[in-house]
CSV table of C-alpha atoms and ligand atoms in Angstrom, one decimal:
chain,number,residue,atom,x,y,z
A,20,MET,CA,10.0,27.5,-1.0
A,21,ASN,CA,13.0,29.8,-0.3
A,22,ALA,CA,16.6,29.5,-1.2
A,23,GLU,CA,17.7,27.7,1.9
A,24,THR,CA,15.2,25.1,1.7
A,25,LYS,CA,16.1,24.1,-1.8
A,26,ALA,CA,19.6,23.7,-1.0
A,27,ILE,CA,19.1,21.0,1.5
A,28,SER,CA,21.0,17.9,1.4
A,29,PRO,CA,19.0,14.5,1.6
A,30,ASN,CA,20.6,13.8,5.0
A,31,GLY,CA,19.2,17.1,6.5
A,32,PRO,CA,20.4,20.4,7.1
A,33,THR,CA,21.8,21.8,10.2
A,34,GLU,CA,20.3,25.4,9.8
A,35,LEU,CA,17.3,26.1,7.6
A,36,LYS,CA,16.6,29.7,8.5
A,37,LEU,CA,12.9,29.2,7.9
A,38,THR,CA,10.5,31.7,9.7
A,39,LYS,CA,6.8,31.9,10.7
A,40,LYS,CA,6.1,33.5,7.3
A,41,ASP,CA,7.5,30.5,5.1
A,42,PHE,CA,4.5,28.5,6.7
A,43,GLU,CA,1.8,31.1,6.0
A,44,SER,CA,-0.3,30.4,2.9
A,45,ASP,CA,-2.1,33.1,0.8
A,46,GLN,CA,-5.5,32.0,1.7
A,47,GLU,CA,-7.7,34.3,3.6
A,48,VAL,CA,-8.1,32.7,7.1
A,49,ARG,CA,-12.1,32.0,7.4
A,50,TRP,CA,-12.5,31.3,11.2
A,51,CYS,CA,-14.8,33.4,13.2
A,52,PRO,CA,-12.9,36.4,14.9
A,53,GLY,CA,-11.9,35.4,18.3
A,54,CYS,CA,-11.8,31.5,17.5
A,55,GLY,CA,-9.1,29.7,19.3
A,56,ASP,CA,-8.1,28.1,16.1
A,57,TYR,CA,-6.2,31.2,15.1
A,58,ALA,CA,-3.9,30.6,18.3
A,59,ILE,CA,-3.2,27.1,17.3
A,60,LEU,CA,-2.3,28.0,13.7
A,61,ALA,CA,0.0,30.7,14.7
A,62,GLN,CA,1.9,28.7,17.3
A,63,THR,CA,2.3,25.8,14.8
A,64,GLN,CA,3.5,28.2,12.1
A,65,ARG,CA,5.9,29.6,14.8
A,66,THR,CA,7.1,26.5,15.9
A,67,LEU,CA,7.9,24.6,12.7
A,68,PRO,CA,11.0,26.7,11.8
A,69,ASP,CA,12.6,25.5,15.0
A,70,LEU,CA,12.2,21.9,14.1
A,71,ASN,CA,14.6,22.2,11.3
A,72,ILE,CA,12.8,20.1,9.0
A,73,PRO,CA,12.7,21.1,5.2
A,74,LYS,CA,9.5,22.8,4.4
A,75,GLU,CA,8.7,20.3,1.5
A,76,LYS,CA,8.8,17.4,3.9
A,77,TYR,CA,5.6,18.5,5.9
A,78,VAL,CA,2.2,17.4,5.1
A,79,PHE,CA,-0.9,18.5,7.1
A,80,VAL,CA,-4.0,16.1,6.7
A,81,SER,CA,-7.3,17.0,8.1
A,82,GLY,CA,-10.9,15.8,8.3
A,83,ILE,CA,-14.0,17.9,8.2
A,84,GLY,CA,-15.0,20.9,10.8
A,85,CYS,CA,-13.7,24.4,11.2
A,86,SER,CA,-10.3,23.2,12.7
A,87,SER,CA,-10.0,20.9,9.5
A,88,ARG,CA,-9.7,24.0,7.4
A,89,PHE,CA,-6.1,24.2,8.8
A,90,PRO,CA,-4.2,22.7,5.9
A,91,TYR,CA,-5.5,25.5,3.7
A,92,TYR,CA,-3.6,28.1,5.9
A,93,MET,CA,-0.4,26.4,5.9
A,94,ASP,CA,2.1,26.9,3.0
A,95,THR,CA,3.1,23.2,3.0
A,96,TYR,CA,1.8,20.1,1.5
A,97,GLY,CA,-1.8,19.2,2.7
A,98,PHE,CA,-4.8,17.5,2.2
A,99,HIS,CA,-8.5,18.4,3.4
A,100,THR,CA,-10.0,14.9,3.4
A,101,ILE,CA,-13.3,13.4,4.5
A,102,HIS,CA,-15.1,13.4,7.7
A,103,GLY,CA,-13.1,11.5,10.4
A,104,ARG,CA,-10.8,9.8,7.7
A,105,ALA,CA,-7.6,11.8,8.0
A,106,PRO,CA,-5.7,9.1,10.1
A,107,ALA,CA,-6.4,6.6,7.1
A,108,ILE,CA,-5.0,9.0,4.5
A,109,ALA,CA,-2.2,10.1,6.6
A,110,THR,CA,-1.1,6.6,7.4
A,111,GLY,CA,-1.0,5.9,3.7
A,112,ILE,CA,1.0,9.0,3.2
A,113,LYS,CA,3.5,8.0,6.0
A,114,ILE,CA,3.9,4.4,5.2
A,115,THR,CA,4.8,5.3,1.4
A,116,ASN,CA,7.0,8.3,2.2
A,117,PRO,CA,8.5,7.6,5.7
A,118,ASP,CA,10.7,10.5,5.4
A,119,LEU,CA,7.7,13.0,5.6
A,120,SER,CA,6.7,14.9,8.7
A,121,VAL,CA,2.9,14.0,8.7
A,122,TRP,CA,0.3,15.9,10.8
A,123,VAL,CA,-3.4,15.2,11.5
A,124,ILE,CA,-5.6,18.0,12.3
A,125,THR,CA,-8.8,17.0,13.6
A,126,GLY,CA,-11.7,18.2,15.9
A,127,ASP,CA,-13.5,16.4,18.9
A,128,GLY,CA,-16.3,15.5,16.5
A,129,ASP,CA,-14.2,14.6,13.6
A,130,ALA,CA,-11.8,12.5,15.6
A,131,LEU,CA,-14.1,11.0,18.3
A,132,SER,CA,-17.5,10.5,16.6
A,133,ILE,CA,-17.4,9.6,13.0
A,134,GLY,CA,-13.5,8.9,13.0
A,135,GLY,CA,-13.5,7.2,16.3
A,136,ASN,CA,-12.4,4.0,14.6
A,137,HIS,CA,-9.9,5.3,12.6
A,138,PHE,CA,-8.4,7.4,15.6
A,139,ILE,CA,-7.9,4.5,17.8
A,140,HIS,CA,-6.4,2.3,15.4
A,141,LEU,CA,-3.8,5.1,14.4
A,142,LEU,CA,-2.9,5.3,17.9
A,143,ARG,CA,-2.7,1.7,18.3
A,144,ARG,CA,-0.3,0.9,15.4
A,145,ASN,CA,1.9,3.8,16.3
A,146,VAL,CA,2.6,5.1,13.0
A,147,ASP,CA,4.8,8.0,13.2
A,148,ILE,CA,2.3,10.8,12.9
A,149,ASN,CA,1.5,13.7,15.0
A,150,VAL,CA,-2.2,14.4,15.8
A,151,ILE,CA,-3.7,17.8,17.0
A,152,LEU,CA,-7.1,17.4,18.3
A,153,PHE,CA,-8.8,20.7,18.7
A,154,ASN,CA,-11.2,19.8,21.6
A,155,ASN,CA,-14.0,22.8,21.8
A,156,ARG,CA,-16.6,20.2,23.0
A,157,ILE,CA,-19.0,21.2,20.2
A,158,TYR,CA,-19.6,20.9,16.4
A,159,GLY,CA,-18.5,24.3,15.3
A,160,LEU,CA,-18.6,24.0,11.4
A,161,THR,CA,-22.4,22.4,11.9
A,162,LYS,CA,-23.4,25.3,14.0
A,163,GLY,CA,-23.3,24.1,17.5
A,164,GLN,CA,-24.6,20.6,18.0
A,165,TYR,CA,-23.2,18.7,21.0
A,166,SER,CA,-20.0,16.5,20.5
A,167,PRO,CA,-18.6,13.3,22.0
A,168,THR,CA,-16.7,15.6,24.4
A,169,SER,CA,-19.7,17.7,25.7
A,170,GLU,CA,-20.4,17.6,29.1
A,171,PHE,CA,-23.5,15.4,30.4
A,172,GLY,CA,-26.4,17.7,30.6
A,173,LYS,CA,-25.2,20.3,28.1
A,174,VAL,CA,-27.7,22.3,26.3
A,175,THR,CA,-27.2,23.0,22.7
A,176,LYS,CA,-29.2,23.3,19.6
A,177,SER,CA,-29.6,19.5,19.2
A,178,THR,CA,-29.9,18.8,23.0
A,179,PRO,CA,-32.3,21.5,24.1
A,180,PHE,CA,-33.3,19.6,27.4
A,181,GLY,CA,-29.7,18.7,28.0
A,182,SER,CA,-27.4,15.9,26.6
A,183,VAL,CA,-28.0,12.5,28.1
A,184,ASP,CA,-24.7,11.3,26.8
A,185,HIS,CA,-21.6,10.7,28.8
A,186,PRO,CA,-18.5,12.3,27.5
A,187,PHE,CA,-15.5,10.8,25.9
A,188,ASN,CA,-12.1,11.9,27.5
A,189,PRO,CA,-9.6,12.2,24.7
A,190,VAL,CA,-6.7,11.4,26.8
A,191,SER,CA,-8.2,8.4,28.2
A,192,VAL,CA,-9.1,7.1,25.0
A,193,ALA,CA,-5.8,7.6,23.6
A,194,LEU,CA,-4.2,5.9,26.6
A,195,GLY,CA,-6.9,3.0,26.1
A,196,ALA,CA,-5.6,2.6,22.5
A,197,SER,CA,-2.0,2.2,23.7
A,198,ALA,CA,-0.8,5.4,22.5
A,199,THR,CA,2.8,6.0,22.8
A,200,PHE,CA,2.7,9.8,23.2
A,201,VAL,CA,-0.1,11.8,24.8
A,202,ALA,CA,-0.2,15.4,25.8
A,203,ARG,CA,-2.7,18.2,26.5
A,204,THR,CA,-2.6,21.9,26.1
A,205,THR,CA,-4.5,24.9,25.6
A,206,ASP,CA,-5.1,27.6,23.0
A,207,ARG,CA,-4.4,30.3,25.5
A,208,ASP,CA,-0.9,29.3,26.5
A,209,PRO,CA,1.4,29.9,23.4
A,210,ALA,CA,4.6,29.0,25.0
A,211,HIS,CA,3.3,25.7,26.3
A,212,LEU,CA,1.5,25.0,23.0
A,213,GLN,CA,4.9,25.5,21.2
A,214,LYS,CA,6.7,23.3,23.5
A,215,ILE,CA,4.2,20.4,23.2
A,216,ILE,CA,4.3,20.8,19.4
A,217,LYS,CA,8.2,20.3,19.6
A,218,ARG,CA,7.9,17.4,21.9
A,219,ALA,CA,5.2,15.8,19.6
A,220,SER,CA,7.4,16.2,16.6
A,221,ALA,CA,10.5,14.8,18.2
A,222,HIS,CA,8.5,11.5,19.3
A,223,LYS,CA,9.0,8.5,17.1
A,224,GLY,CA,5.4,7.1,16.9
A,225,THR,CA,1.9,8.5,16.9
A,226,ALA,CA,1.8,11.6,19.1
A,227,LEU,CA,-1.5,12.8,20.2
A,228,ILE,CA,-2.0,16.5,21.5
A,229,GLU,CA,-5.3,17.4,22.9
A,230,VAL,CA,-5.6,21.2,22.7
A,231,LEU,CA,-8.4,22.7,24.7
A,232,GLN,CA,-10.0,25.2,22.3
A,233,ASN,CA,-12.4,28.0,22.7
A,234,CYS,CA,-15.1,28.3,20.1
A,235,ASN,CA,-16.4,31.6,21.0
A,236,ILE,CA,-19.6,31.5,18.8
A,237,PHE,CA,-21.2,28.2,20.0
A,238,ASN,CA,-19.3,27.3,23.3
A,239,ASP,CA,-17.9,30.4,24.6
A,240,GLY,CA,-15.8,29.8,27.7
A,241,THR,CA,-16.1,26.1,27.8
A,242,TRP,CA,-12.4,25.8,29.2
A,243,PHE,CA,-12.4,29.2,30.8
A,244,LYS,CA,-11.8,27.9,34.3
A,245,TYR,CA,-8.4,26.2,32.9
A,246,THR,CA,-7.3,29.1,30.5
A,247,ASP,CA,-8.3,32.3,32.3
A,248,LYS,CA,-5.2,34.0,34.1
A,249,ASN,CA,-7.3,34.3,37.2
A,250,SER,CA,-8.4,30.9,37.8
A,251,LYS,CA,-6.0,28.7,35.8
A,252,ALA,CA,-3.4,28.5,38.7
A,253,GLU,CA,-5.8,26.8,41.0
A,254,ASN,CA,-7.2,24.5,38.3
A,255,VAL,CA,-4.4,23.4,36.3
A,256,VAL,CA,-1.4,21.2,37.2
A,257,TYR,CA,1.5,21.3,34.7
A,258,LEU,CA,3.2,17.8,34.3
A,259,GLU,CA,6.9,17.9,34.2
A,260,HIS,CA,8.8,14.6,34.0
A,261,GLY,CA,10.7,13.8,37.3
A,262,LYS,CA,8.9,16.7,39.2
A,263,PRO,CA,6.3,16.6,41.9
A,264,LEU,CA,2.6,17.6,41.0
A,265,VAL,CA,2.3,21.0,42.5
A,266,PHE,CA,-0.1,23.6,41.6
A,267,GLY,CA,-1.8,26.8,43.2
A,268,ALA,CA,-1.1,30.6,42.5
A,269,GLU,CA,1.4,30.2,45.5
A,270,GLN,CA,2.4,26.7,44.3
A,271,ASP,CA,1.0,25.8,47.7
A,272,LYS,CA,-0.9,22.6,47.0
A,273,GLY,CA,-0.1,19.1,45.3
A,274,ILE,CA,-1.5,16.0,44.3
A,275,ARG,CA,-0.9,12.8,46.3
A,276,LEU,CA,-2.2,9.3,45.8
A,277,ASN,CA,-4.7,8.0,48.4
A,278,GLY,CA,-4.7,4.0,47.3
A,279,PHE,CA,-5.5,4.5,43.5
A,280,ARG,CA,-7.1,7.8,44.0
A,281,PRO,CA,-5.4,11.1,43.3
A,282,GLU,CA,-6.2,13.8,46.1
A,283,ALA,CA,-5.3,17.5,46.3
A,284,VAL,CA,-3.6,18.4,49.4
A,285,SER,CA,-2.1,21.7,51.0
A,286,LEU,CA,1.5,22.1,51.3
A,287,THR,CA,1.1,24.8,54.0
A,288,ASN,CA,-1.0,23.0,57.0
A,289,GLY,CA,2.1,20.9,57.9
A,290,LYS,CA,0.3,17.7,57.2
A,291,TYR,CA,2.0,17.1,53.9
A,292,SER,CA,5.2,18.0,52.1
A,293,GLU,CA,6.5,17.7,48.5
A,294,LYS,CA,8.1,14.2,49.4
A,295,ASP,CA,4.5,13.1,49.8
A,296,LEU,CA,3.4,14.1,46.2
A,297,LEU,CA,3.2,12.1,43.1
A,298,VAL,CA,6.2,12.5,41.1
A,299,HIS,CA,5.6,12.6,37.3
A,300,ASP,CA,7.0,9.8,35.2
A,301,GLU,CA,6.2,10.2,31.5
A,302,LYS,CA,8.1,7.1,30.8
A,303,ASP,CA,6.2,4.5,32.7
A,304,THR,CA,5.5,1.7,30.3
A,305,ASP,CA,2.5,0.7,32.5
A,306,ALA,CA,-0.3,2.9,31.5
A,307,THR,CA,-2.0,2.8,34.9
A,308,TYR,CA,-0.4,6.0,36.4
A,309,ALA,CA,-1.2,7.9,33.1
A,310,PHE,CA,-4.9,6.8,33.2
A,311,ILE,CA,-5.0,7.9,36.9
A,312,LEU,CA,-4.0,11.3,35.7
A,313,SER,CA,-6.2,11.4,32.7
A,314,HIS,CA,-9.2,10.8,35.0
A,315,MET,CA,-8.4,13.6,37.1
A,316,MET,CA,-10.5,15.7,34.5
A,317,ASP,CA,-13.5,14.0,35.7
A,318,ASN,CA,-13.3,14.9,39.4
A,319,PRO,CA,-14.3,18.6,39.8
A,320,ASN,CA,-12.2,19.0,43.1
A,321,LEU,CA,-9.1,18.3,41.3
A,322,PRO,CA,-6.9,20.4,38.8
A,323,ILE,CA,-6.6,19.1,35.3
A,324,PRO,CA,-3.1,17.9,34.2
A,325,VAL,CA,-1.6,19.7,31.3
A,326,GLY,CA,1.6,18.6,29.6
A,327,VAL,CA,3.0,15.4,28.4
A,328,PHE,CA,1.1,12.4,30.1
A,329,ARG,CA,3.0,9.7,28.4
A,330,ALA,CA,6.1,9.6,26.1
A,331,ILE,CA,7.4,6.0,25.7
A,332,ASP,CA,9.1,4.0,23.0
A,333,LYS,CA,7.7,1.3,20.8
A,334,VAL,CA,8.2,0.1,17.3
A,335,CYS,CA,6.4,2.1,14.7
A,336,TYR,CA,4.1,0.5,12.2
A,337,GLU,CA,6.0,1.7,9.1
A,338,ASP,CA,9.5,0.5,10.4
A,339,ALA,CA,8.1,-3.1,11.1
A,340,MET,CA,6.3,-3.1,7.9
A,341,ALA,CA,9.5,-2.2,5.9
A,342,GLN,CA,11.5,-4.8,7.9
A,343,GLN,CA,9.0,-7.6,7.0
A,344,ILE,CA,9.0,-6.4,3.3
A,345,GLU,CA,13.0,-6.6,3.4
A,346,ALA,CA,12.8,-10.1,5.0
A,347,SER,CA,10.4,-11.3,2.6
A,348,LYS,CA,12.3,-10.1,-0.3
A,349,GLU,CA,15.4,-12.0,1.1
A,350,LYS,CA,13.7,-15.1,1.4
A,351,PHE,CA,11.6,-15.2,-1.8
A,352,GLY,CA,13.4,-13.0,-4.2
A,353,LYS,CA,12.1,-9.8,-5.9
A,354,PRO,CA,8.4,-9.9,-6.1
A,355,ASP,CA,6.6,-10.3,-9.6
A,356,LEU,CA,3.3,-9.0,-9.9
A,357,GLN,CA,2.3,-10.6,-13.0
A,358,ALA,CA,3.4,-14.1,-11.8
A,359,LEU,CA,1.5,-13.5,-8.6
A,360,LEU,CA,-1.7,-12.6,-10.6
A,361,GLU,CA,-1.3,-15.9,-12.6
A,362,ALA,CA,-0.2,-18.0,-9.7
A,363,GLY,CA,-3.7,-19.2,-8.3
A,364,ASP,CA,-6.9,-20.8,-9.5
A,365,THR,CA,-9.5,-18.8,-11.1
A,366,TRP,CA,-13.1,-19.7,-11.1
A,367,ASP,CA,-16.2,-18.8,-13.0
A,368,VAL,CA,-19.5,-17.8,-11.2
A,369,GLU,CA,-22.2,-19.7,-12.7
B,26,LIG,C1,-20.0,12.1,6.5
B,26,LIG,C2,-20.4,13.3,7.0
B,26,LIG,N1,-21.3,13.4,8.2
B,26,LIG,C3,-21.5,14.7,8.7
B,26,LIG,C4,-21.1,15.8,8.2
B,26,LIG,C5,-21.4,17.1,8.8
B,26,LIG,N2,-20.5,17.7,9.7
B,26,LIG,C6,-19.3,18.6,9.1
B,26,LIG,S1,-18.4,18.8,10.3
B,26,LIG,C7,-19.2,18.2,11.5
B,26,LIG,C8,-18.6,18.3,13.1
B,26,LIG,C9,-17.4,18.8,13.2
B,26,LIG,O1,-17.0,19.1,14.5
B,26,LIG,P1,-15.5,19.0,15.3
B,26,LIG,O2,-14.8,18.0,14.6
B,26,LIG,O3,-15.8,19.0,16.7
B,26,LIG,O4,-14.9,20.5,14.5
B,26,LIG,P2,-15.1,21.8,14.9
B,26,LIG,O5,-16.1,22.4,13.4
B,26,LIG,O6,-15.7,22.2,16.1
B,26,LIG,O7,-13.8,22.4,14.7
B,26,LIG,C10,-20.1,17.4,11.1
B,26,LIG,C11,-21.0,16.5,11.9
B,26,LIG,C12,-20.2,15.7,7.2
B,26,LIG,N3,-19.6,16.8,6.6
B,26,LIG,N4,-19.8,14.5,6.5
B,27,LIG,S1,-17.8,28.3,14.8
B,27,LIG,FE1,-16.4,28.0,16.6
B,27,LIG,S2,-14.8,26.7,16.0
B,27,LIG,FE2,-15.8,27.2,14.1
B,27,LIG,S3,-14.6,28.9,13.5
B,27,LIG,FE3,-16.3,29.9,14.6
B,27,LIG,S4,-15.6,30.1,16.8
B,27,LIG,FE4,-14.2,28.7,15.6
């Protein structure tokens, strides 16, 4: 902890002067050289100083997987927990310490397979926690088995004849769980990654960031089309609130709705102009529009949306819980645990 961090008033400082170095731990980073996880770690460490939150207020909680080694590398509080259970532990931390900035670090296997239940209920409850989901469409740590986001037909060590599972789409899953903040970014776009981390931190409620991440050992190039500089512009549409969905290297294409179906149209053949395009509305409280966007990923003829799909306001679990406790205290007085334990009937099991 540096001098500035120590001198913080409980009401929060105006200028902490933290740097990336303040968030780097002394642990040797043990990811494979070239892994996309490095970029996500570096951009997180680079962004946190800008959030102006005291260092001792950060907690990074992870499950199990390569990505879940993340808390070791952050010089903050952290917890490497059990497979898929980071949301439960992070929820406990947040509701008992609402002033902390709590982050869940998870992988596609960790969050969507063994942790699927915990993940959807965190989003549904809207606890004020930020989730960074590293999606490399593979189990990295256990050496390349297919994951819940692997493509149908994917050949892996555990699916030598191709996967016969239909994949989960993390953004659609999150929207289905009524998440209040849902975003997607990539490990190869540092500026965008930083922007999305800042947006998630500013959001009050559960914020999900899906990061398309490369596992260069077991699933190299899985997102290449969306991250390589030569193909990205034609295959990615950046979402910006209030702006039309325009894409293409020449910004010459857009997305319009044909009934409920999104379609890619040319802006140069005279048939359509920007006024025919969808205008992004991240504040739409009806999830239908965000769902339409999330399913664009399943259509090979459409670019994938990257950015903030949805950012809406809804009461947080911990705030509703605190209000309820206060109201109960007012009504029934200060609780007495001993009296409570002795209050009811007891019985013997014969
Ligand atoms: C209860 C339990 N079941 C299975 C495992 C084995 N295991 C460890 S990591 C992992 C998958 C991790 O995949 P993902 O979340 O995609 O993370 P990545 O390693 O790709 O970052 C599995 C199945 C375990 N550690 N604990
Ligand atoms: S196995 Fe894949 S995800 Fe795990 S550290 Fe290596 S490159 Fe990264």
